[in-house]
mmCIF file of C-alpha atoms in Angstrom:
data_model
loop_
_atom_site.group_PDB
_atom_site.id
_atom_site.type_symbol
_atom_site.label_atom_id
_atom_site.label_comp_id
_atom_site.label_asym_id
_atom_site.label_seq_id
_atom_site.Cartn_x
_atom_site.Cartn_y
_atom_site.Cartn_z
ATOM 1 C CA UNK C 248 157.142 66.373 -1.590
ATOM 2 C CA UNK C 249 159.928 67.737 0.680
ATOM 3 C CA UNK C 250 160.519 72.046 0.555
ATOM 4 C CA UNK C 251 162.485 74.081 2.258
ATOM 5 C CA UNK C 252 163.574 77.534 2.104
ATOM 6 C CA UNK C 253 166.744 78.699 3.743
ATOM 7 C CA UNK C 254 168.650 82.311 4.044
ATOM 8 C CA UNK C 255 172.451 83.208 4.434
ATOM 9 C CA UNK C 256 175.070 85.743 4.386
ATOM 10 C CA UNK C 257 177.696 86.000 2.444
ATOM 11 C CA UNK C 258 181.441 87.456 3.910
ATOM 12 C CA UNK C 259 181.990 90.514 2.145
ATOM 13 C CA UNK C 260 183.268 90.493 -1.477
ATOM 14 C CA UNK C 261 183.035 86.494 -2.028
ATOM 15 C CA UNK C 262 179.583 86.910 -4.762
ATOM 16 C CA UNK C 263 181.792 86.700 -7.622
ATOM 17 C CA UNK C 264 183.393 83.543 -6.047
ATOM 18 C CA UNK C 265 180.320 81.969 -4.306
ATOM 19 C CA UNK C 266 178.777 82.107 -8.289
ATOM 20 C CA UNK C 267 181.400 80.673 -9.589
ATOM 21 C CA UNK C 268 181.669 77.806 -7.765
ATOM 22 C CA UNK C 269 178.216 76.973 -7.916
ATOM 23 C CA UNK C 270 178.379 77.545 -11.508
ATOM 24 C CA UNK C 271 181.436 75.216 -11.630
ATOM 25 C CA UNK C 272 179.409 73.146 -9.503
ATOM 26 C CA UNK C 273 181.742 69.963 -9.168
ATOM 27 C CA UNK C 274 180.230 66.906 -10.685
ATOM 28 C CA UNK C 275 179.691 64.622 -7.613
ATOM 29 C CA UNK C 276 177.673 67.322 -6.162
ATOM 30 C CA UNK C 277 175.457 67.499 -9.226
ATOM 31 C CA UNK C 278 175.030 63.904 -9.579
ATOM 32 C CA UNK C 279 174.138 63.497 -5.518
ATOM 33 C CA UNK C 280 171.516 66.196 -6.295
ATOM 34 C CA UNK C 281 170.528 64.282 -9.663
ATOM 35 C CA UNK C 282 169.894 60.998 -8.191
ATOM 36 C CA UNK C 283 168.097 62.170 -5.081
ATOM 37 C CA UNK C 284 165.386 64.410 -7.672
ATOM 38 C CA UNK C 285 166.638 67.341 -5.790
ATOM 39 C CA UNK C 286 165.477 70.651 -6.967
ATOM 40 C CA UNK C 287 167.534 74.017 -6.199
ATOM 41 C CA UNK C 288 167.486 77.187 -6.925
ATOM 42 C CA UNK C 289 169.467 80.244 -4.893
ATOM 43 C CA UNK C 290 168.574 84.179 -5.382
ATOM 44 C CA UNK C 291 170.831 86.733 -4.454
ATOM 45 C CA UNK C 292 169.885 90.337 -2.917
ATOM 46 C CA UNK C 293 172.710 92.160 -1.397
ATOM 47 C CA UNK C 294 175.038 90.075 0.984
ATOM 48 C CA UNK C 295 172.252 87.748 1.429
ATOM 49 C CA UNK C 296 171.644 84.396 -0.643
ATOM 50 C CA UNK C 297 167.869 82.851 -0.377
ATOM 51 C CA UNK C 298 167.975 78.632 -1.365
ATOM 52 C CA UNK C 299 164.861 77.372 -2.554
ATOM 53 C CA UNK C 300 164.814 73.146 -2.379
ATOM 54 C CA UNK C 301 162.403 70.557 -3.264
ATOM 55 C CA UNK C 302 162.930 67.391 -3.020
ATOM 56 C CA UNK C 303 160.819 63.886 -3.004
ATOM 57 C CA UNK C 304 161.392 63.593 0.495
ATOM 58 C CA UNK C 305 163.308 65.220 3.443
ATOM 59 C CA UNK C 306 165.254 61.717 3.727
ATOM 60 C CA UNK C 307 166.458 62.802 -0.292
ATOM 61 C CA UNK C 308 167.197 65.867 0.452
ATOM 62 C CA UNK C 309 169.886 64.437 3.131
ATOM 63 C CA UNK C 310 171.372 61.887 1.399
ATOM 64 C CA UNK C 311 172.385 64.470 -1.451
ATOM 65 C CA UNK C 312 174.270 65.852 1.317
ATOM 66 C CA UNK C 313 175.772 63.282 2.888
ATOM 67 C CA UNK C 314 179.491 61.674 2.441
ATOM 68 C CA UNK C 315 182.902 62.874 2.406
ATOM 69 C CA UNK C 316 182.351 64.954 -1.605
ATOM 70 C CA UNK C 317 179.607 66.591 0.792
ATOM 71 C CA UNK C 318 181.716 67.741 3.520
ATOM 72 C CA UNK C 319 184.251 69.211 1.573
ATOM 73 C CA UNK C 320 181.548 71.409 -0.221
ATOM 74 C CA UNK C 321 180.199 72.327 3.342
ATOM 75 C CA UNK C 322 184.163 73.506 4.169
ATOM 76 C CA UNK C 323 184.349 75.744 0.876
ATOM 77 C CA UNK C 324 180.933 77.243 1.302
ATOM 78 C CA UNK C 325 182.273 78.215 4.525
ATOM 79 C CA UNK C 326 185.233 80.122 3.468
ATOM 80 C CA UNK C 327 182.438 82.443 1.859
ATOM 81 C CA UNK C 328 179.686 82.652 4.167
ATOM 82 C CA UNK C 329 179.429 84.160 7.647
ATOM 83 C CA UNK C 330 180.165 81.502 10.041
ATOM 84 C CA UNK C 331 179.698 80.273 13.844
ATOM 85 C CA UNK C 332 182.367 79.458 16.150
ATOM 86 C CA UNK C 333 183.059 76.288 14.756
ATOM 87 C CA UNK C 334 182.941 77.565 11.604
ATOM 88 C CA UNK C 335 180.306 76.306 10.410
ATOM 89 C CA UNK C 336 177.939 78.009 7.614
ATOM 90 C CA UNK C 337 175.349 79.704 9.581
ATOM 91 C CA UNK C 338 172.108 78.730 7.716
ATOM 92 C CA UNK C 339 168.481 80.350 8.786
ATOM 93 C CA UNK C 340 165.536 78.138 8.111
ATOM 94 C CA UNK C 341 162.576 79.997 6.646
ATOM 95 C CA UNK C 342 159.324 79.966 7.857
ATOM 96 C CA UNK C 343 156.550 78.671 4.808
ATOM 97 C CA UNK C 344 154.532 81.751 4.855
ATOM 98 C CA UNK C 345 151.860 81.025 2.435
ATOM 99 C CA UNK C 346 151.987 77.850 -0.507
ATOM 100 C CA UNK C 347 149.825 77.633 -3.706
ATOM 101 C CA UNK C 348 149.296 74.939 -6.632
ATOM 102 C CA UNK C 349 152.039 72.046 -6.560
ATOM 103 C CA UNK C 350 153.532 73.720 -3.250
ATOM 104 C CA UNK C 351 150.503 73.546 -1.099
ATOM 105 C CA UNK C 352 150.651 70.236 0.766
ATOM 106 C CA UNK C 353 147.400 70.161 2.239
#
């Protein structure tokens, strides 16, 4: 099984319309997630947003994320989060610190 955990920030003022959107989440996004068996869950605390993902494999986990419906959802994202020069979502990768039960791949 593929995990990840992943941190960003959030521009100032855009929770109410980063929640909404994901609870809105558009239907081709859902399905992309459905079909690949991938897992999600995203915590808020302050201006920062924590993802949680499993997923049967890494390879899963990217084709969910893949396509033209994908990109557009990438562009949106970005009009809420902080970004990078090329305006691009900056996302931080987050180091597995400790696993247990189901999580713990070895």
């Amino acid at each position: 099984m593929y995990s990840a955990g992943t941190t960003f920030k959030l521009k100032p003022g855009n929770y109410a319309d980063y929640k909404k959107a994901h609870d809105e989440l558009w239907p081709e996004m859902a399905e992309a997630m459905r079909v690949n068996e991938v897992n999600m869950v995203i915590y808020h605390y302050h201006d920062r947003l924590f993802l949680y993902v499993t997923a049967p494999s890494q390879e899963h986990m990217a084709r969910s994320h893949r396509g033209p419906t994908a990109d557009r959802w990438a562009a949106y994202m970005a009009t809420m989060m902080e970004t990078d020069e090329e305006g691009k979502s900056i996302v931080e990768e987050l180091e597995e610190a400790f696993a247990f039960g189901s999580f713990k791949t070895e």
